[in-house]
Coordinates of C-alpha atoms and ligand atoms in Angstrom, one line a residue:
Chain L
M1 CA -56.3 91.3 64.0
T2 CA -58.7 89.6 61.6
G3 CA -60.7 91.5 59.1
R4 CA -64.2 91.9 60.4
M5 CA -65.4 93.4 63.6
T6 CA -66.8 90.4 65.3
R7 CA -70.2 90.5 67.1
P8 CA -68.8 90.4 70.7
V9 CA -66.3 93.2 69.9
L10 CA -69.0 95.3 68.4
A11 CA -71.3 94.6 71.3
A12 CA -68.4 95.6 73.7
C13 CA -67.8 98.8 71.8
L14 CA -71.4 99.8 71.9
T15 CA -71.6 99.0 75.6
V16 CA -68.6 101.1 76.4
L17 CA -70.0 103.9 74.3
V18 CA -73.3 103.8 76.2
L19 CA -71.6 103.6 79.6
L20 CA -69.4 106.6 78.7
A21 CA -72.5 108.5 77.6
L22 CA -74.1 107.8 81.0
V23 CA -71.1 109.1 83.0
P24 CA -72.5 112.7 83.3
L25 CA -75.6 111.3 85.0
L26 CA -73.4 110.5 88.0
E27 CA -73.2 114.3 88.5
S28 CA -69.6 114.2 89.6
N29 CA -67.3 116.8 88.2
Y30 CA -64.4 114.6 89.2
L31 CA -65.6 111.6 87.3
I32 CA -66.6 113.6 84.2
D33 CA -63.1 115.1 84.0
L34 CA -61.5 111.7 84.7
F35 CA -63.3 109.9 82.0
N36 CA -62.8 112.7 79.5
E37 CA -59.1 112.5 80.1
I38 CA -59.1 108.7 79.9
M39 CA -60.8 108.9 76.5
I40 CA -58.3 111.4 75.2
Y41 CA -55.4 109.2 76.3
A42 CA -57.1 106.2 74.8
L43 CA -57.2 107.9 71.4
F44 CA -53.6 109.0 71.9
A45 CA -52.4 105.4 72.7
L46 CA -54.5 104.0 69.8
S47 CA -52.8 106.4 67.4
L48 CA -49.3 105.5 68.6
N49 CA -50.2 101.8 68.0
V50 CA -50.5 102.5 64.2
I51 CA -46.7 103.0 64.3
I52 CA -45.9 100.3 66.9
G53 CA -48.4 97.5 66.4
Y54 CA -49.2 98.0 62.7
S55 CA -46.0 99.2 61.1
G56 CA -43.6 97.5 63.6
N57 CA -41.5 100.5 64.6
V58 CA -41.1 102.0 68.0
S59 CA -41.6 105.8 68.4
F60 CA -40.1 107.5 71.5
G61 CA -41.4 110.9 70.5
H62 CA -45.1 110.6 69.9
A63 CA -46.0 113.3 72.4
A64 CA -44.7 115.8 69.9
Y65 CA -47.8 115.5 67.7
F66 CA -50.2 115.5 70.7
A67 CA -48.5 118.8 71.8
I68 CA -48.6 120.3 68.3
G69 CA -52.3 119.6 68.0
G70 CA -52.9 121.0 71.5
Y71 CA -50.8 124.2 71.2
T72 CA -52.2 124.9 67.7
M73 CA -55.7 124.6 69.1
A74 CA -55.0 126.7 72.2
I75 CA -53.3 129.5 70.2
L76 CA -55.9 129.6 67.4
L77 CA -58.9 129.6 69.7
T78 CA -57.4 132.1 72.1
T79 CA -54.7 134.3 70.6
Y80 CA -56.4 134.5 67.2
E81 CA -59.9 134.0 68.3
W82 CA -60.7 131.5 65.6
P83 CA -64.1 129.7 65.7
L84 CA -64.1 126.1 66.8
L85 CA -64.3 124.2 63.5
P86 CA -61.6 126.1 61.6
A87 CA -59.3 125.9 64.7
F88 CA -59.9 122.2 65.1
A89 CA -59.3 121.6 61.4
A90 CA -56.1 123.7 61.4
A91 CA -54.8 121.9 64.5
V92 CA -55.4 118.5 62.9
A93 CA -53.9 119.7 59.6
F94 CA -50.8 121.1 61.3
S95 CA -50.3 117.8 63.1
F96 CA -50.6 116.1 59.8
A97 CA -48.1 118.4 58.1
C98 CA -45.5 118.2 61.0
S99 CA -45.7 114.4 61.1
A100 CA -45.4 114.3 57.3
V101 CA -42.1 116.2 57.4
V102 CA -40.7 114.3 60.4
A103 CA -41.8 110.9 58.9
Y104 CA -39.9 111.8 55.7
F105 CA -36.7 111.7 57.7
C106 CA -37.6 109.0 60.3
T107 CA -38.7 106.4 57.8
R108 CA -35.3 106.5 56.1
L109 CA -34.2 104.6 59.2
T110 CA -35.4 101.5 61.1
D111 CA -35.2 100.0 64.5
I112 CA -33.3 102.0 67.2
Y113 CA -32.2 104.7 64.7
F114 CA -35.8 105.3 63.9
A115 CA -36.7 105.4 67.5
M116 CA -33.9 107.8 68.4
L117 CA -34.8 110.2 65.5
T118 CA -38.4 110.3 66.7
L119 CA -37.1 111.2 70.1
A120 CA -34.8 113.9 68.7
F121 CA -37.7 115.5 66.8
S122 CA -39.9 115.5 69.8
M123 CA -37.2 117.3 71.8
L124 CA -37.1 119.9 69.0
V125 CA -40.9 120.4 69.4
W126 CA -40.5 120.6 73.2
G127 CA -37.7 123.2 72.7
V128 CA -40.0 125.4 70.5
A129 CA -42.8 125.2 73.1
F130 CA -40.3 126.0 75.9
K131 CA -38.5 128.9 74.2
W132 CA -41.2 130.6 72.1
R133 CA -42.7 132.2 75.2
L134 CA -44.6 134.9 73.2
M135 CA -46.7 132.3 71.4
T136 CA -46.8 129.3 73.8
G137 CA -46.3 130.8 77.2
G138 CA -43.0 128.9 77.6
D139 CA -42.6 127.0 80.8
D140 CA -45.5 128.8 82.5
G141 CA -47.7 127.1 79.9
F142 CA -50.4 128.4 77.7
V143 CA -53.0 129.3 80.3
G144 CA -56.7 130.2 79.7
V145 CA -57.8 128.7 76.5
D146 CA -61.0 130.2 75.2
V147 CA -63.4 127.3 74.7
P148 CA -66.4 128.3 72.6
A149 CA -69.5 129.1 74.8
F150 CA -71.7 126.3 73.6
I151 CA -69.3 123.7 74.9
A152 CA -67.8 125.7 77.7
E153 CA -69.8 124.0 80.4
R154 CA -68.4 120.6 81.6
V155 CA -71.2 118.4 80.4
P156 CA -71.6 119.7 76.9
F157 CA -67.9 119.6 76.5
Y158 CA -67.8 116.0 77.7
Y159 CA -70.3 115.0 75.0
F160 CA -68.5 117.0 72.4
S161 CA -65.3 115.2 73.3
L162 CA -67.1 111.8 73.3
V163 CA -68.5 112.3 69.8
V164 CA -65.1 113.5 68.4
I165 CA -63.2 110.6 70.0
A166 CA -65.8 107.9 69.1
T167 CA -65.7 109.2 65.5
A168 CA -61.9 109.3 65.5
V169 CA -61.6 105.8 66.9
A170 CA -64.1 104.5 64.3
V171 CA -62.1 106.0 61.5
L172 CA -58.9 104.7 62.9
W173 CA -60.4 101.2 63.2
V174 CA -61.4 101.3 59.5
I175 CA -57.9 102.5 58.5
C176 CA -56.3 99.7 60.5
H177 CA -58.6 97.1 59.0
S178 CA -58.4 98.4 55.4
A179 CA -56.3 97.2 52.6
F180 CA -53.7 99.7 53.8
G181 CA -53.8 98.2 57.3
R182 CA -53.4 94.7 56.0
A183 CA -50.4 95.7 53.8
L184 CA -48.9 97.5 56.8
L185 CA -49.1 94.4 58.9
A186 CA -47.1 92.6 56.1
V187 CA -44.5 95.4 56.4
R188 CA -44.3 94.8 60.1
E189 CA -44.1 91.1 59.8
N190 CA -41.5 90.9 57.1
P191 CA -40.4 94.1 55.3
V192 CA -38.2 92.2 52.9
R193 CA -41.0 89.9 51.7
A194 CA -43.4 92.8 51.6
G195 CA -41.0 94.6 49.2
F196 CA -40.9 91.5 47.0
V197 CA -44.6 91.4 46.6
G198 CA -44.5 95.0 45.3
I199 CA -45.2 97.0 48.4
N200 CA -43.2 100.2 48.9
T201 CA -42.3 99.6 52.5
R202 CA -40.9 103.1 53.1
L203 CA -44.0 104.8 51.8
M204 CA -46.2 102.5 53.9
R205 CA -44.2 103.4 57.0
W206 CA -44.4 107.1 56.1
W207 CA -48.2 106.9 55.9
A208 CA -48.4 105.0 59.2
F209 CA -46.4 107.7 60.9
V210 CA -48.6 110.4 59.4
V211 CA -51.9 108.7 60.4
A212 CA -50.5 108.3 63.9
G213 CA -49.4 111.9 64.2
T214 CA -52.7 113.2 62.9
F215 CA -54.8 111.3 65.3
A216 CA -52.5 112.2 68.2
G217 CA -53.1 115.8 67.1
I218 CA -56.9 115.3 67.6
A219 CA -56.3 114.0 71.1
G220 CA -54.0 116.9 71.8
A221 CA -56.5 119.5 70.6
L222 CA -59.2 118.0 73.0
F223 CA -56.6 118.0 75.8
A224 CA -56.0 121.7 75.4
M225 CA -59.7 122.4 75.7
V226 CA -60.5 120.1 78.6
H227 CA -57.6 121.6 80.6
R228 CA -58.1 125.2 79.3
G229 CA -54.4 125.2 78.7
M230 CA -51.3 123.5 77.3
Y231 CA -48.1 122.9 79.0
T232 CA -44.6 121.9 78.0
E233 CA -44.8 118.6 79.9
S234 CA -47.1 117.4 77.1
A235 CA -44.3 117.7 74.6
F236 CA -41.6 116.3 76.9
W237 CA -40.2 112.8 76.5
P238 CA -41.7 111.3 79.7
E239 CA -45.1 111.9 78.1
S240 CA -43.9 109.9 75.0
A241 CA -42.8 107.2 77.4
T242 CA -46.2 107.2 79.2
V243 CA -48.2 106.7 76.0
L244 CA -45.7 104.0 74.9
I245 CA -46.2 102.1 78.2
M246 CA -50.0 102.5 77.8
T247 CA -49.8 100.9 74.4
L248 CA -47.6 98.0 75.5
L249 CA -49.6 97.4 78.7
G250 CA -52.8 97.2 76.7
G251 CA -51.2 95.1 73.9
M252 CA -49.9 96.2 70.6
Y253 CA -51.2 93.2 68.7
S254 CA -54.8 94.2 69.3
F255 CA -56.5 97.2 67.9
F256 CA -58.3 98.1 71.2
G257 CA -55.5 97.0 73.5
P258 CA -53.9 100.4 73.8
A259 CA -57.2 102.0 74.8
I260 CA -57.5 99.4 77.6
G261 CA -53.9 100.1 78.5
A262 CA -54.5 103.9 78.6
A263 CA -57.5 103.5 80.9
S264 CA -55.7 101.0 83.2
L265 CA -52.6 103.0 83.6
F266 CA -54.5 106.3 84.1
L267 CA -56.7 104.9 86.8
L268 CA -53.8 103.2 88.4
E269 CA -51.9 106.4 88.5
R270 CA -54.8 108.3 90.1
L271 CA -55.3 105.5 92.7
T272 CA -51.6 105.2 93.5
N273 CA -51.3 109.0 94.0
E274 CA -54.0 108.9 96.6
Y275 CA -51.9 106.7 98.8
T276 CA -48.3 107.2 98.0
E277 CA -45.9 109.4 96.2
Y278 CA -44.1 106.6 94.6
W279 CA -45.9 106.4 91.2
P280 CA -42.6 106.2 89.3
L281 CA -41.7 103.1 91.3
V282 CA -45.1 101.5 90.5
L283 CA -44.8 102.5 86.9
G284 CA -41.4 100.9 86.7
T285 CA -42.7 97.7 88.2
I286 CA -45.6 97.6 85.8
L287 CA -43.2 98.1 82.9
L288 CA -41.0 95.3 84.2
A289 CA -44.0 93.0 84.5
I290 CA -45.2 93.7 81.0
L291 CA -41.8 93.0 79.5
M292 CA -41.2 89.9 81.5
F293 CA -44.6 88.3 81.7
L294 CA -47.0 90.1 79.3
P295 CA -45.3 90.7 76.0
E296 CA -48.7 91.0 74.3
G297 CA -50.2 93.1 77.1
L298 CA -53.6 92.8 78.7
A299 CA -55.3 92.1 75.4
G300 CA -52.9 89.2 74.8
L301 CA -53.6 87.9 78.3
A302 CA -57.3 88.1 77.7
Q303 CA -56.9 86.2 74.4
A304 CA -54.8 83.5 76.0
V305 CA -57.3 83.0 78.8
R306 CA -60.1 82.7 76.3
R307 CA -58.2 80.2 74.3
Q308 CA -57.6 78.1 77.5
I309 CA -61.3 78.2 78.3
L310 CA -62.3 77.2 74.8
R311 CA -59.8 74.4 74.9
G312 CA -61.0 73.2 78.3
R313 CA -64.6 72.9 77.0
Chain Q
M1 CA -36.8 87.7 28.8
L2 CA -34.0 88.3 31.2
K3 CA -30.6 89.4 30.0
I4 CA -27.7 89.7 32.4
E5 CA -24.3 91.1 31.4
G6 CA -21.0 91.2 33.2
L7 CA -22.6 90.9 36.6
F8 CA -20.1 91.3 39.4
K9 CA -20.5 91.3 43.2
Q10 CA -18.0 91.0 46.0
F11 CA -18.5 90.9 49.8
G12 CA -15.5 92.5 51.4
G13 CA -12.8 91.0 49.4
F14 CA -14.7 87.8 48.5
V15 CA -15.9 87.6 45.0
A16 CA -19.4 86.0 45.1
I17 CA -20.5 86.6 41.5
D18 CA -17.7 86.9 39.0
D19 CA -18.5 88.5 35.7
V20 CA -21.6 86.5 34.9
S21 CA -23.5 86.9 31.7
F22 CA -26.6 85.0 31.2
E23 CA -29.8 85.0 29.2
L24 CA -33.2 83.5 30.2
L25 CA -35.4 82.7 27.2
E26 CA -39.1 83.1 27.1
G27 CA -41.0 80.0 28.2
E28 CA -38.0 77.9 29.3
K29 CA -37.5 76.1 32.6
H30 CA -34.0 76.9 33.5
A31 CA -32.1 75.5 36.4
I32 CA -29.0 77.0 38.0
I33 CA -27.0 74.4 39.8
G34 CA -23.8 74.5 41.7
P35 CA -22.3 73.4 45.0
N36 CA -23.2 75.2 48.3
G37 CA -21.7 78.7 48.3
A38 CA -21.4 78.8 44.5
G39 CA -23.3 82.1 44.5
K40 CA -26.8 81.0 43.4
T41 CA -28.7 82.9 46.0
T42 CA -26.5 86.0 45.6
F43 CA -27.2 85.8 41.8
F44 CA -31.0 85.8 42.5
N45 CA -30.6 88.7 45.0
L46 CA -28.8 90.7 42.4
V47 CA -31.4 90.1 39.7
T48 CA -34.4 90.9 41.9
G49 CA -33.0 94.1 43.3
H50 CA -32.3 92.8 46.8
L51 CA -28.6 93.5 46.3
L52 CA -26.9 96.1 44.2
P53 CA -24.3 94.7 41.8
D54 CA -20.8 96.3 41.8
R55 CA -20.7 96.1 38.0
G56 CA -22.9 94.8 35.2
S57 CA -26.4 95.1 34.1
V58 CA -29.8 93.3 34.4
A59 CA -32.4 93.8 31.7
F60 CA -35.9 92.5 31.8
Q61 CA -37.9 92.4 28.6
G62 CA -35.5 94.9 27.1
E63 CA -35.8 97.3 30.0
D64 CA -32.7 98.0 32.2
I65 CA -33.7 97.3 35.8
T66 CA -30.2 97.4 37.4
G67 CA -30.4 99.0 40.8
R68 CA -34.2 99.3 41.0
P69 CA -35.8 98.4 44.3
P70 CA -37.6 95.0 44.5
H71 CA -41.1 96.5 44.8
R72 CA -40.7 98.1 41.4
I73 CA -39.1 95.1 39.7
V74 CA -41.8 92.7 40.9
K75 CA -44.5 95.0 39.3
L76 CA -42.9 94.3 35.9
G77 CA -43.7 90.6 36.3
L78 CA -40.6 89.1 37.9
A79 CA -41.5 87.3 41.1
R80 CA -39.4 85.1 43.4
S81 CA -39.5 82.7 46.3
F82 CA -36.8 82.3 48.9
Q83 CA -34.5 79.5 49.9
R84 CA -35.1 80.3 53.6
I85 CA -38.7 80.6 54.6
N86 CA -39.8 84.2 54.1
I87 CA -43.5 84.6 55.0
Y88 CA -45.5 86.7 57.5
P89 CA -45.5 84.5 60.6
R90 CA -48.1 86.3 62.7
M91 CA -50.6 86.6 59.9
S92 CA -53.0 83.9 58.7
V93 CA -52.2 81.7 55.7
F94 CA -55.1 83.5 53.9
E95 CA -53.7 86.9 54.7
N96 CA -50.2 85.9 53.6
V97 CA -51.5 85.4 50.0
Q98 CA -54.1 88.1 50.2
V99 CA -51.5 90.8 50.8
A100 CA -49.6 89.9 47.7
L101 CA -52.9 90.3 45.7
I102 CA -53.6 93.6 47.4
A103 CA -50.2 94.8 46.3
R104 CA -50.6 93.5 42.8
E105 CA -54.0 95.3 42.5
R106 CA -52.3 98.4 43.9
Q107 CA -54.8 98.6 46.7
E108 CA -52.2 99.1 49.5
L109 CA -52.9 102.8 49.9
R110 CA -56.7 102.3 50.1
F111 CA -57.4 103.5 53.6
F112 CA -61.1 103.1 53.7
R113 CA -61.5 99.9 51.8
L114 CA -62.0 97.1 54.4
A115 CA -59.6 94.2 53.9
A116 CA -62.0 91.5 55.0
G117 CA -62.9 89.4 51.9
L118 CA -60.8 91.6 49.6
C119 CA -59.5 89.4 46.7
G120 CA -61.1 86.5 48.5
P121 CA -61.9 84.2 45.6
E122 CA -58.5 84.5 44.0
T123 CA -56.7 84.0 47.4
N124 CA -58.7 80.8 47.9
E125 CA -58.0 79.6 44.4
L126 CA -54.2 80.1 45.0
L127 CA -54.4 78.3 48.3
E128 CA -56.3 75.4 46.7
L129 CA -53.7 75.3 43.9
V130 CA -50.8 74.7 46.4
G131 CA -53.0 72.5 48.7
L132 CA -53.3 74.9 51.6
D133 CA -57.1 75.6 51.4
E134 CA -57.7 73.7 54.7
E135 CA -55.1 75.7 56.5
A136 CA -56.4 79.1 55.4
D137 CA -57.2 80.4 58.9
E138 CA -54.1 79.0 60.6
L139 CA -51.2 81.3 61.5
A140 CA -48.5 81.0 58.8
G141 CA -45.8 80.7 61.5
E142 CA -47.4 77.6 62.9
L143 CA -47.5 75.6 59.7
A144 CA -45.3 72.6 59.1
Y145 CA -42.1 73.4 57.2
G146 CA -43.2 71.8 53.9
K147 CA -46.4 73.7 54.0
Q148 CA -44.6 77.0 54.6
K149 CA -42.6 76.2 51.5
Q150 CA -45.8 75.8 49.6
L151 CA -47.2 79.1 51.0
E152 CA -44.0 80.7 49.8
L153 CA -44.8 79.5 46.3
A154 CA -48.4 80.7 46.5
I155 CA -47.2 84.2 47.5
A156 CA -44.9 84.3 44.6
L157 CA -47.6 83.1 42.2
A158 CA -50.1 85.7 43.5
E159 CA -48.0 88.4 41.8
N160 CA -49.1 86.8 38.6
P161 CA -45.6 86.9 37.2
R162 CA -44.3 86.2 33.8
V163 CA -41.0 85.0 35.1
L164 CA -40.7 83.1 38.4
L165 CA -37.4 82.7 40.2
L166 CA -37.5 79.9 42.7
D167 CA -34.6 79.6 45.1
E168 CA -34.3 75.9 46.2
P169 CA -38.1 75.3 46.2
T170 CA -37.7 71.9 47.7
A171 CA -34.9 72.5 50.2
G172 CA -35.5 70.7 53.5
M173 CA -38.5 68.7 52.1
S174 CA -39.0 65.0 52.5
P175 CA -38.6 62.9 49.3
S176 CA -42.4 62.5 49.0
E177 CA -43.0 66.3 49.6
T178 CA -40.2 67.0 47.0
E179 CA -41.9 64.8 44.4
E180 CA -45.3 66.5 45.0
A181 CA -43.7 70.0 44.9
I182 CA -41.9 69.2 41.6
R183 CA -45.1 67.9 40.0
L184 CA -46.9 71.1 41.2
I185 CA -44.3 73.5 40.0
R186 CA -44.1 71.8 36.6
E187 CA -47.9 71.9 36.3
I188 CA -48.3 75.5 37.2
A189 CA -45.5 76.6 35.0
D190 CA -47.1 74.8 32.0
A191 CA -50.6 76.0 32.8
R192 CA -49.6 79.6 33.2
G193 CA -47.0 79.7 30.5
L194 CA -44.4 80.8 33.1
T195 CA -40.8 81.2 32.4
L196 CA -39.0 79.5 35.2
L197 CA -35.5 80.1 36.7
F198 CA -34.7 77.9 39.7
T199 CA -31.8 76.8 41.8
E200 CA -31.7 73.4 43.2
H201 CA -29.3 71.0 44.8
D202 CA -31.3 67.9 44.2
M203 CA -30.3 66.5 40.8
T204 CA -33.5 64.4 40.3
V205 CA -35.5 67.6 40.7
V206 CA -33.3 69.4 38.2
F207 CA -33.4 66.8 35.6
G208 CA -37.1 66.4 36.2
I209 CA -38.0 69.9 35.4
A210 CA -35.3 71.8 33.5
D211 CA -35.0 72.2 29.8
R212 CA -31.7 74.0 30.3
I213 CA -29.1 74.0 33.0
T214 CA -26.4 76.5 33.9
V215 CA -23.7 75.5 36.3
L216 CA -22.3 78.0 38.7
H217 CA -19.0 77.4 40.5
H218 CA -17.2 79.9 42.7
G219 CA -19.4 82.7 41.2
E220 CA -18.5 81.8 37.6
I221 CA -20.6 80.0 34.9
I222 CA -18.6 76.9 33.9
A223 CA -21.2 75.3 31.7
S224 CA -24.7 76.0 30.2
G225 CA -26.9 74.0 27.9
A226 CA -29.3 71.1 27.5
P227 CA -29.4 68.7 30.5
E228 CA -27.7 65.9 28.6
A229 CA -24.9 68.1 27.4
V230 CA -24.3 69.5 30.9
R231 CA -24.4 66.1 32.4
S232 CA -21.7 64.8 30.1
D233 CA -19.6 68.0 30.2
P234 CA -16.2 66.9 31.6
V235 CA -15.6 70.1 33.6
V236 CA -18.9 69.8 35.2
R237 CA -18.4 66.1 36.0
Q238 CA -15.2 67.0 37.6
V239 CA -16.3 69.8 39.9
Y240 CA -19.8 68.9 40.6
L241 CA -21.6 65.8 39.2
G242 CA -18.3 64.0 39.3
E243 CA -18.1 64.2 43.1
E244 CA -21.6 62.8 43.4
E245 CA -21.1 60.0 41.0
A246 CA -17.7 59.1 42.5
A247 CA -19.6 58.9 45.8
N248 CA -22.3 56.8 44.3
G249 CA -19.7 54.6 42.7
A250 CA -17.9 54.1 46.0
A251 CA -21.2 53.2 47.8
Ligands
ADP1 N1 -24.6 89.3 52.4 C1 -23.4 88.6 52.4 N2 -22.3 89.0 53.0 C2 -21.1 88.3 52.9 N3 -21.0 87.2 52.2 C3 -22.1 86.7 51.6 C4 -23.3 87.3 51.6 N4 -24.2 86.6 50.9 C5 -23.5 85.5 50.5 N5 -22.2 85.6 50.9 C6 -21.2 84.6 50.5 O1 -21.2 84.4 49.1 C7 -21.1 83.1 48.8 C8 -22.2 82.6 47.9 O2 -23.3 82.5 48.7 P1 -24.8 82.1 48.1 O3 -25.1 83.0 47.0 O4 -25.7 82.0 49.3 O5 -24.5 80.6 47.6 P2 -25.5 79.5 47.2 O6 -26.9 80.0 47.2 O7 -25.0 79.0 45.8 O8 -25.3 78.4 48.2 C9 -20.9 82.3 50.1 O9 -19.6 82.1 50.3 C10 -21.5 83.2 51.1 O10 -20.9 83.0 52.3
MG2 MG1 -28.5 79.5 48.2

């Protein structure tokens, strides 16, 4: 997590961007939808990592902000027939506001108490989505989101999604590598010492939570559009666990790690489901493997391999 | 500079700091000595806001700072280092010092200002000052112990304090490292006009730096004054120096 974007990283980012832009040329609806969803989960996992990797707290309830962004988008576009931009802005603003309130309470606590409180708040959000049938469709889900005509087709929407996500990731990168990001790392590494150099650690953790919640809201808003619907599963705790596993699998000590984790886990799930019904078993095994052998995830593994090669030379 | 009145702190039923009143004068180099467990670290923790006192008050430059959190106290110009190493292990040596500067310049909520190179020249100056310029890119957690202790000092200095509290700055160092560290601390304190309050168990260090010494014993101040006066104080000789000299005499 050094300061500058190194040349190889920049080159890799641009390559990925170009490859993603070329996906529609394959003319496969399946692949377009697949990659769109992978990008959305990549942003979701990257946002969670602001809390985990950068501020050093574990959230068990990050799906809440994804769901808030998604439901807000679905309801404003469809029920209230708002145009795209205001609806998007409102969805993001509402995710911001909700995470700001929750963060106020959660950042009073640390460690397991923090994690449990994030879980509690996410169950609250799930409860609202489940019970407020009139607004959210309850457990039938919110079906039939009105996506504006100019991006209603699959390919235009894919490009819209790509632009939004690429921009969001770029902004998130800057935030994580800013003066704020650096001070946040200090809070993760040693909150006591950070306090003694003049950093208000609670305020920093509050901001980390709010940044994470806001970007999760962006991912959620896109999710509601790509699926033309929003469902209570998106707010339920297993969804929070999935994005947590994505983040850990990719590697929380690397900015891009969680995106790699999201792509890997997503593809693996699709692949596994083609052959067996035992995805949870596979998921459990993966989690076990990360905890036992890959505490720094795939990104950490890649770094270790690179160090070995450099040393061997 | 620093005026402490009737400070009292107990842990459970154990009284760690017992009604301590104390004044630190501007520009002095003041040592607090006392056997292990005397309450020196606890005293520092109370003064810097890490612990809340049960009774008593702490005033810095005439301002009552009792009960304020550390991050606000340090902004007034009162910085400290720690007896046990207290750095950011997974960050580079450069970043360890840079973060303190970012905080001092109140940049920690700048979301769109890239950290790379921020406060670079001053960070490098501080690293050079404590002799860590060659290790700038190493992970702080992988430094040798003595170097981590120096890093600890650089972080405290980065706050550009008027008063610096050092908790056993040479603990665990080899004799040659200790000598080097004392020289450095004395130099920096003189060059920057720092007021220094430090705890130390090594008597050569204490008499090498301090203009005034306070002796803490079971959480109480039993003597305070010029080094020579404290050295010859009968009570002090009995409870503290005496033991050492008796040991020396026997050897
Ligand atoms: N947080 C704490 N909880 C309980 N007891 C403590 C705590 N901190 C210090 N003490 C006790 O207070 C006494 C003074 O400790 P300390 O201030 O560390 O002494 P010194 O720094 O002079 O060696 C010791 O007996 C220690 O065990
Ligand atoms: Mg101590």
